[in-house]
Structure formats: C-alpha cells, structure tokens
Coordinates of C-alpha atoms in Angstrom, one line a residue:
M1 CA 14.8 9.4 -7.7
L2 CA 13.7 6.7 -5.1
A3 CA 10.2 8.6 -6.1
L4 CA 11.2 7.9 -9.5
V5 CA 11.6 4.4 -9.9
M6 CA 8.6 3.8 -7.7
L7 CA 6.8 6.0 -11.0
I8 CA 8.0 3.7 -13.4
N9 CA 6.8 0.6 -11.3
R10 CA 3.8 1.6 -10.3
S11 CA 2.9 3.1 -13.8
G12 CA 2.8 -0.9 -14.7
S13 CA 0.1 -1.8 -12.0
M14 CA -2.7 -2.8 -14.7
V15 CA -2.9 -6.1 -13.2
L16 CA -4.1 -5.6 -9.7
P17 CA -7.0 -3.9 -10.1
F18 CA -7.9 -6.0 -13.2
L19 CA -7.6 -9.6 -11.2
G20 CA -11.1 -9.7 -10.4
V21 CA -12.4 -9.1 -13.5
Y22 CA -10.4 -11.2 -15.3
M23 CA -11.1 -14.4 -13.2
T24 CA -14.7 -14.2 -13.4
N25 CA -15.2 -12.4 -17.4
H26 CA -12.0 -14.1 -18.7
L27 CA -10.7 -17.5 -16.6
H28 CA -14.7 -17.9 -16.1
F29 CA -14.2 -18.2 -12.1
S30 CA -17.6 -17.9 -9.5
I31 CA -17.5 -14.3 -7.7
E32 CA -16.7 -16.1 -4.8
N33 CA -14.3 -18.5 -5.9
T34 CA -12.1 -15.0 -7.3
G35 CA -12.7 -13.7 -3.6
V36 CA -10.5 -17.0 -2.3
V37 CA -8.3 -17.0 -4.9
L38 CA -7.4 -12.9 -4.4
S39 CA -6.9 -13.6 -0.8
F40 CA -4.0 -15.9 -1.5
F41 CA -2.8 -12.3 -3.0
G42 CA -2.5 -10.9 0.6
I43 CA -1.1 -14.0 1.8
G44 CA 1.7 -13.4 -0.4
S45 CA 2.1 -9.8 0.9
V46 CA 2.6 -11.0 4.6
I47 CA 4.6 -12.8 4.1
G48 CA 6.8 -10.2 1.7
S49 CA 6.3 -7.7 4.4
W50 CA 7.5 -10.2 7.1
L51 CA 10.4 -11.3 4.7
G52 CA 11.4 -8.1 3.5
G53 CA 11.5 -6.2 6.9
F54 CA 13.8 -9.1 8.3
I55 CA 16.4 -9.0 5.3
T56 CA 16.4 -5.3 5.5
D57 CA 18.1 -5.7 8.6
K58 CA 20.0 -8.2 7.5
I59 CA 21.7 -7.3 4.4
G60 CA 20.3 -3.5 3.8
E61 CA 17.8 -1.5 1.6
Y62 CA 19.5 -1.0 -1.6
K63 CA 19.5 -5.3 -2.0
V64 CA 16.4 -6.0 -1.6
Q65 CA 14.9 -3.5 -3.5
Y66 CA 16.3 -5.0 -6.6
L67 CA 16.1 -8.0 -6.4
S68 CA 12.3 -8.0 -5.7
L69 CA 12.1 -5.8 -8.7
L70 CA 13.9 -8.0 -10.8
L71 CA 12.6 -11.1 -9.9
S72 CA 9.1 -10.2 -9.7
V73 CA 9.6 -9.7 -13.8
P74 CA 9.9 -13.4 -14.4
L75 CA 6.4 -14.4 -12.0
F76 CA 4.4 -11.1 -14.0
C77 CA 4.9 -13.0 -17.7
L78 CA 3.7 -16.2 -15.5
I79 CA 0.0 -15.2 -14.8
P80 CA -1.1 -16.2 -17.7
V81 CA -0.4 -19.2 -18.2
F82 CA -1.7 -20.8 -15.4
K83 CA -5.9 -21.4 -15.5
T84 CA -7.3 -22.9 -12.5
E85 CA -7.9 -21.8 -9.3
A86 CA -5.2 -23.6 -8.3
G87 CA -2.5 -22.4 -10.6
V88 CA -3.6 -18.9 -10.4
A89 CA -3.5 -18.7 -6.3
A90 CA 0.1 -20.6 -6.6
I91 CA 1.9 -18.2 -9.3
I92 CA -0.3 -14.9 -7.5
L93 CA 0.9 -16.0 -4.4
L94 CA 4.4 -16.7 -5.2
Q95 CA 5.0 -12.7 -7.2
S96 CA 3.0 -11.2 -4.2
I97 CA 6.2 -12.5 -1.6
V98 CA 8.3 -10.7 -4.7
S99 CA 7.0 -7.8 -4.9
D100 CA 6.2 -6.6 -1.4
A101 CA 9.4 -8.0 -0.1
F102 CA 10.0 -4.1 -1.7
R103 CA 8.0 -1.9 0.3
P104 CA 9.4 -1.9 4.5
A105 CA 12.6 -1.9 2.3
N106 CA 11.9 0.8 0.1
S107 CA 10.4 2.8 3.3
V108 CA 13.8 2.3 5.0
A109 CA 15.6 4.0 2.4
I110 CA 13.2 7.0 2.6
T111 CA 13.9 7.3 5.8
K112 CA 17.6 7.1 5.4
Y113 CA 17.5 9.4 2.9
A114 CA 15.3 11.8 4.2
K115 CA 15.7 15.0 6.1
P116 CA 14.0 14.0 9.8
Q117 CA 11.9 17.1 9.2
N118 CA 11.0 16.5 5.9
I119 CA 9.9 12.9 6.3
T120 CA 5.8 12.9 6.0
R121 CA 6.6 14.6 2.7
A122 CA 8.4 12.3 2.2
F123 CA 6.6 9.6 2.2
S124 CA 3.7 12.1 0.3
L125 CA 6.3 12.4 -2.6
N126 CA 6.8 8.8 -3.0
R127 CA 3.0 7.7 -2.8
M128 CA 2.4 10.7 -5.2
A129 CA 4.6 8.3 -7.3
V130 CA 2.7 5.7 -6.6
N131 CA -0.5 7.6 -7.5
L132 CA 0.1 8.9 -11.1
G133 CA 1.7 5.3 -12.0
F134 CA -1.7 3.9 -10.3
S135 CA -3.6 6.5 -13.2
I136 CA -1.5 5.9 -16.1
G137 CA -1.7 1.8 -15.1
P138 CA -5.8 1.2 -14.8
A139 CA -6.3 3.8 -17.6
L140 CA -3.7 1.8 -20.0
G141 CA -4.6 -1.4 -18.6
G142 CA -8.6 -0.5 -18.7
I143 CA -7.5 0.3 -22.5
L144 CA -5.6 -2.9 -22.7
S145 CA -7.2 -6.2 -21.0
A146 CA -9.8 -5.2 -23.8
I147 CA -7.5 -6.2 -26.4
S148 CA -5.8 -8.9 -23.9
Y149 CA -5.6 -10.0 -20.9
E150 CA -1.6 -10.9 -21.6
F151 CA -0.7 -7.7 -22.5
L152 CA -1.4 -6.6 -18.8
F153 CA 1.5 -8.5 -17.3
F154 CA 3.7 -8.5 -19.8
S155 CA 3.4 -4.5 -19.4
N156 CA 3.8 -4.8 -15.5
A157 CA 7.0 -7.1 -15.9
L158 CA 8.1 -5.0 -18.5
T159 CA 7.8 -1.6 -16.0
A160 CA 9.6 -3.8 -13.4
L161 CA 12.2 -4.4 -14.8
L162 CA 12.9 -0.7 -16.0
A163 CA 12.8 -0.2 -12.5
G164 CA 14.3 -2.4 -11.3
I165 CA 17.9 -1.3 -14.1
M166 CA 17.4 2.4 -12.9
Y167 CA 17.3 1.7 -9.1
I168 CA 20.5 -0.2 -9.6
I169 CA 22.4 2.1 -12.2
F170 CA 21.1 5.6 -9.5
F171 CA 22.3 3.7 -6.2
R172 CA 24.3 1.5 -6.5
K173 CA 27.1 4.2 -6.1
R174 CA 25.0 5.8 -3.5
N175 CA 23.9 3.0 -1.2
R176 CA 28.4 1.8 -1.2
L177 CA 29.5 5.6 -0.3
S178 CA 26.5 4.9 3.0
K179 CA 28.1 2.2 3.7
I180 CA 31.7 3.5 4.6
K181 CA 29.7 5.7 6.0
A182 CA 27.6 3.9 8.6
K183 CA 31.0 1.9 9.3
K184 CA 33.0 4.9 10.5
I185 CA 29.7 5.5 12.5
K186 CA 29.4 2.2 14.2
E187 CA 33.3 2.2 15.1
V188 CA 32.9 5.2 17.3
I189 CA 29.6 4.6 19.1
E190 CA 28.2 1.6 20.5
I191 CA 25.1 0.5 18.7
K192 CA 21.9 0.0 21.6
K193 CA 19.9 -3.4 21.0
E194 CA 16.1 -2.6 20.8
N195 CA 13.1 -4.1 21.6
S196 CA 11.6 -5.7 18.8
P197 CA 7.8 -5.0 17.7
Y198 CA 6.7 -8.1 17.4
R199 CA 7.4 -7.6 21.6
D200 CA 5.4 -3.6 21.6
R201 CA 2.6 -3.6 22.8
K202 CA 0.7 -0.4 22.0
F203 CA 2.4 -0.3 18.5
L204 CA 0.4 -3.9 17.9
I205 CA -2.7 -2.6 18.7
Y206 CA -2.0 0.3 16.1
C207 CA -1.5 -2.0 13.6
F208 CA -4.4 -3.9 14.5
C209 CA -6.2 -0.7 13.9
C210 CA -4.1 0.0 10.3
M211 CA -5.3 -3.7 9.2
L212 CA -8.7 -2.7 10.4
F213 CA -9.2 0.6 8.2
S214 CA -7.1 -1.4 5.2
I215 CA -9.3 -3.9 5.2
C216 CA -11.9 -0.8 4.7
F217 CA -10.2 0.8 2.2
F218 CA -8.4 -1.9 -0.1
Q219 CA -11.9 -2.8 -1.5
L220 CA -10.7 -0.3 -4.2
F221 CA -8.7 -2.9 -5.2
S222 CA -11.5 -6.2 -5.4
T223 CA -15.1 -5.6 -4.8
L224 CA -15.4 -2.3 -6.2
T225 CA -14.4 -3.1 -9.1
I226 CA -16.3 -6.2 -9.6
F227 CA -19.1 -3.3 -8.2
Y228 CA -18.4 -1.0 -11.4
K229 CA -18.6 -4.1 -13.6
D230 CA -21.7 -5.7 -12.5
T231 CA -24.2 -3.0 -10.5
A232 CA -22.5 -0.1 -12.1
Q233 CA -23.1 -1.5 -15.6
L234 CA -19.7 0.1 -15.9
S235 CA -17.0 -1.0 -19.5
Q236 CA -13.9 -2.4 -18.3
Q237 CA -12.6 1.3 -20.6
N238 CA -14.6 3.4 -17.7
I239 CA -13.4 1.0 -15.1
G240 CA -9.8 2.1 -15.8
Y241 CA -10.8 5.8 -16.4
I242 CA -12.3 6.5 -12.6
L243 CA -9.3 4.5 -11.1
G244 CA -6.6 6.8 -13.4
Y245 CA -8.6 9.5 -12.0
S246 CA -8.4 8.7 -8.6
G247 CA -4.6 8.4 -9.0
F248 CA -4.8 11.6 -10.7
L249 CA -6.5 13.4 -8.5
V250 CA -4.2 12.2 -5.3
V251 CA -1.3 13.7 -6.7
L252 CA -3.2 16.6 -7.7
L253 CA -3.6 17.4 -4.6
E254 CA -1.8 14.8 -2.4
M255 CA 1.1 17.3 -0.9
G256 CA -1.2 20.7 -0.8
L257 CA -3.2 18.6 1.8
V258 CA -0.8 17.0 3.5
Q259 CA 1.3 20.6 4.8
V260 CA -2.4 21.6 5.7
A261 CA -2.5 18.7 7.0
E262 CA 1.1 19.4 9.2
K263 CA 0.4 22.8 9.6
Y264 CA -3.4 22.9 11.1
F265 CA -3.9 19.5 12.6
S266 CA -2.3 17.0 15.2
L267 CA -1.4 13.6 13.8
A268 CA -4.0 12.3 15.8
T269 CA -7.0 14.6 14.3
T270 CA -5.8 13.8 10.6
M271 CA -6.0 10.3 10.7
L272 CA -9.6 10.9 12.7
L273 CA -10.4 12.9 9.5
G274 CA -8.2 10.8 6.5
T275 CA -10.1 7.6 7.8
F276 CA -13.7 8.8 8.4
I277 CA -13.8 10.1 5.2
C278 CA -12.5 7.3 3.7
G279 CA -15.3 5.8 5.0
F280 CA -18.2 8.1 4.4
S281 CA -17.1 7.6 0.4
Y282 CA -17.7 4.0 0.7
A283 CA -20.8 4.1 2.4
M284 CA -22.4 6.7 0.0
L285 CA -22.6 4.5 -2.5
G286 CA -25.1 1.7 -0.7
F287 CA -27.8 4.1 -1.5
D288 CA -26.7 5.3 -5.1
H289 CA -24.5 4.0 -8.0
H290 CA -25.2 6.9 -10.2
I291 CA -22.1 7.7 -12.5
L292 CA -21.9 11.2 -10.8
T293 CA -21.9 9.2 -6.7
L294 CA -19.5 7.8 -8.2
V295 CA -16.8 10.0 -8.9
I296 CA -18.2 12.3 -6.1
S297 CA -17.2 8.9 -4.0
M298 CA -13.6 8.2 -5.5
S299 CA -13.2 12.1 -5.0
L300 CA -13.7 11.9 -1.0
L301 CA -12.0 8.1 -0.7
C302 CA -8.7 10.1 -2.5
V303 CA -8.7 12.9 -0.1
G304 CA -9.3 10.3 3.3
E305 CA -6.2 8.3 2.0
I306 CA -4.1 11.8 1.6
W307 CA -4.5 11.9 4.9
A308 CA -4.4 8.6 6.5
L309 CA -1.5 6.7 4.3
P310 CA 1.4 8.4 4.6
F311 CA 0.7 10.0 8.0
M312 CA -0.1 5.7 8.7
S313 CA 4.0 5.5 7.9
T314 CA 5.4 8.2 9.7
I315 CA 3.8 7.3 12.6
T316 CA 5.7 4.0 12.6
A317 CA 8.5 5.6 11.3
L318 CA 8.8 7.9 15.1
R319 CA 8.5 5.0 16.8
A320 CA 10.8 2.7 15.2
G321 CA 14.5 2.9 17.0
K322 CA 17.8 3.9 14.0
N323 CA 18.1 0.0 13.9
N324 CA 15.2 -1.5 13.4
K325 CA 13.6 0.5 11.5
G326 CA 13.1 -2.1 8.4
A327 CA 11.0 -5.3 11.2
Y328 CA 8.8 -2.0 12.2
M329 CA 8.0 -1.1 7.9
G330 CA 7.7 -5.2 8.0
L331 CA 5.2 -5.2 10.8
N332 CA 3.3 -2.3 9.4
G333 CA 3.5 -3.7 6.2
I334 CA 1.5 -7.5 7.5
S335 CA -1.1 -4.9 8.6
F336 CA -2.4 -4.3 5.8
S337 CA -0.6 -7.6 3.3
I338 CA -3.1 -9.5 6.6
A339 CA -6.4 -6.8 4.9
F340 CA -5.7 -8.2 1.7
I341 CA -6.0 -12.2 2.3
I342 CA -9.3 -10.7 4.3
T343 CA -10.7 -8.3 1.6
P344 CA -11.2 -9.9 -1.3
Y345 CA -12.9 -12.8 0.1
L346 CA -15.1 -11.3 3.6
G347 CA -15.7 -8.8 0.6
T348 CA -17.1 -11.0 -2.6
L349 CA -18.8 -13.0 0.6
I350 CA -21.1 -10.2 1.6
A351 CA -21.5 -8.6 -1.1
D352 CA -22.9 -12.6 -2.3
K353 CA -24.8 -12.8 0.6
F354 CA -26.3 -8.9 1.8
G355 CA -25.8 -7.4 -1.9
F356 CA -23.4 -4.6 -2.5
S357 CA -26.0 -1.6 -0.3
A358 CA -24.9 -4.3 2.7
L359 CA -21.2 -4.3 1.9
W360 CA -21.0 -0.4 1.5
I361 CA -22.8 0.6 4.3
G362 CA -20.9 -2.0 6.5
T363 CA -17.4 -0.2 6.0
G364 CA -18.4 3.4 6.1
L365 CA -19.8 1.8 10.3
L366 CA -16.8 0.2 10.7
S367 CA -14.5 3.2 9.5
I368 CA -15.7 5.6 12.5
L369 CA -15.2 3.6 14.9
I370 CA -11.3 3.0 13.7
A371 CA -11.5 6.5 12.6
A372 CA -12.3 7.1 16.9
A373 CA -9.8 4.2 17.4
F374 CA -6.8 6.2 15.6
Y375 CA -7.5 9.5 17.5
F376 CA -6.8 8.1 21.2
I377 CA -3.9 5.5 20.2
V378 CA -1.9 7.7 17.9
P379 CA -1.1 10.1 21.1
W380 CA -0.9 7.6 23.5
M381 CA 1.8 6.0 21.3
I382 CA 3.9 8.7 20.2
K383 CA 3.8 10.5 23.6
E384 CA 5.1 7.4 25.1
K385 CA 8.1 7.2 22.6
D386 CA 8.7 10.8 23.2
E387 CA 9.0 10.6 26.6
S388 CA 11.2 7.8 26.2
V389 CA 13.5 9.7 23.5
E390 CA 14.0 12.3 26.1
I391 CA 14.9 10.3 29.4
T392 CA 17.3 8.5 26.3
H393 CA 19.7 12.1 25.9

C-alpha cells in the first residue's frame, strides 16, 4: 500500500522534467537563469529532507507523510501564477520543502513495515512504484504541455490529493496500532540513546559520494531534457515518451536485477557496477545524439540506477540505529537534495560555456571515480557497524 500511494503520487510527476522546458520556452527565461531557478528546487529539497527527518523522529512518519501530501496540493496550483524568475524560484522553493519532507518519512515507513530480510526488495518495490508513475506522468505531461502547461501543475495537485486521501484511509488504523505496540515495548526495554548521523564521519563521507553520484544522475531531470529539445531536436511529446520509456523499463527490470545483485554481488560490487553504468550511459551522448543512441543511453541509465539507488537506501538503513532512522534517512536525502541545487546550475553552465559534449564526457569520468570510491567506502562503513552490533549483543 505504501508503494501504491507512491504510484498515485508519482503519476503526477510530470512537472519536474518539464520545468526547464517550461521556463525556457513558455516564460522565455535564459538557459543560465533557468538553471539558477531550478537550483531553488534543490535548496528546498535540502531543507525538506532535513526537516522531514527531524520531525519524523519526533512525531512519527504517518503525520509527516499525510501533511506533506495534502499541503503540496495548493502549492502546485500556485506555480503558474508566478511569471518572474524571483516568483517562480520562491514558489518552487516552498513547494520543494513541503514535498521533500515526505521522503525520509516514507523511507522510515518502509523499514517499519518491511521484514529485515526483505528491506532492499521493499525499497525496490517502492522505487518500482515511483518509476511506473514516472513512466505515466512524463508521457502524459508531454501531451498536456503541448496544449497548456497549466494542466501539468493541476494534474500534479490532483494526484497528490488522491495519494494523501488513500494514505490516510489505509494507514490511520495501522499507525494507531503500531504506536500502542511501540509504547508497550518501551515500557519493558530501556531505549538506548544513539549517535547523531551528523557526527558519524564514515557516514558523512558516504553521503558525500551519494551527492556526487546524484550530481551526475540528476542531469536526467534538468539538463538532459534541454539537450533533447535543443540538440537532439526532439518534440515535447517525444521527450515525454523517452522519459516514460525509462520509467517503464525500470518497472520491468528492477525486481529481477535487484535479486540478481543480492544473490551474486556484494553491496560494494553492486554500487560499483550501478554507478559505472550510469556514467557510461551519459558519456555516450558526448559522441552521438541519434535517436538510437538516445534510447540505448537511457536503457543503460535505467540498469545503472537499479543497481545504485535502492541499495543506497539499504546501506543507510543498515548504518542507522533503531531510534534515529529518520535522521539518517534525512541526512542521506540531503545529499540528494544538495545535488538538486548544484546540478541544474552547473549542468546548464557547462553546456552553455563548453557544449553538451563536454558535459556528458565529464559526467562519465566523474562517475568512474565515484564508482571506485563506493567500492571501498561501503564495506569500510558496513563492516564497522556489523562489528559494533556483535559487541553490543
């Protein structure tokens, strides 16, 4: 049901990939100013991830999730009201804070309801819902944006409202029962105070690597769509179709590829392969932008993200304690959110000054370095955690 709520919510994910095109084509912002405005989405995401993680540990993931979903409804409706760079940046900042408070709470809910041995597959199931929604949303968004960009924002508002209503209906009783159960456990077990993730040096290094990976990967949501439009000369409908194809492919392959990775690869090897493949998929675009190359590149990007993103959440959950998962998930979410600040501005700046070929090749080279870093950092961090658990027991 968590995945189904996420599916409904993400089916309205037609706004984000088209924000860059909306601002350059409809509002006639320059490419550089568009990158600056998109960076405010990342700033809001940083604030929202921190706030969501902090509040989740205080009031629980149930309240944070339904408040985030319901409060985002009017904010989506207000986006088309603003026409200036400052106005659009302000409303995107506020909307991003509210929407991204949802993510750490949702991750905590997954660790709460999933069995320990199924945690990676639980994160993968949730990501399948995200990607299925992402395959529906942009494809529909490409069609609707050709008629009116306002449809994008109102559709996002409607799906957030539906997701919020469904979440409240299904989880209200379950949340109440889990709180009663948790209260009984606290009465017989002394709760150990656990360290803050902000003082966990190894986890901070890991989050820094996650941020660098995200800077590379999140070109998908900003610079890549501009590249499709301006360099590859794709129509808005075709941009929607290729993004929709990526979501559909992830849905089709994710559970199978995750099981292969869990069976045959270590966490470090999986992160190495996933990060390397993502980088290679971008580097291809530096040499050719024929439609076949675009499809192959997107297909490889999907495989790479399957072997990277869900395992990042698993590694975070393994590192966290029982009572500070919200803070750990929030800090890891901040690493992605900081990338949302840097990526649009840095990507558009490099593309504007040096060309898209330099951007894609540079992205590929940086990804190779990050892949090697993950290979050494993950076992270094997880091994220490496992040893400390054994000593405690």
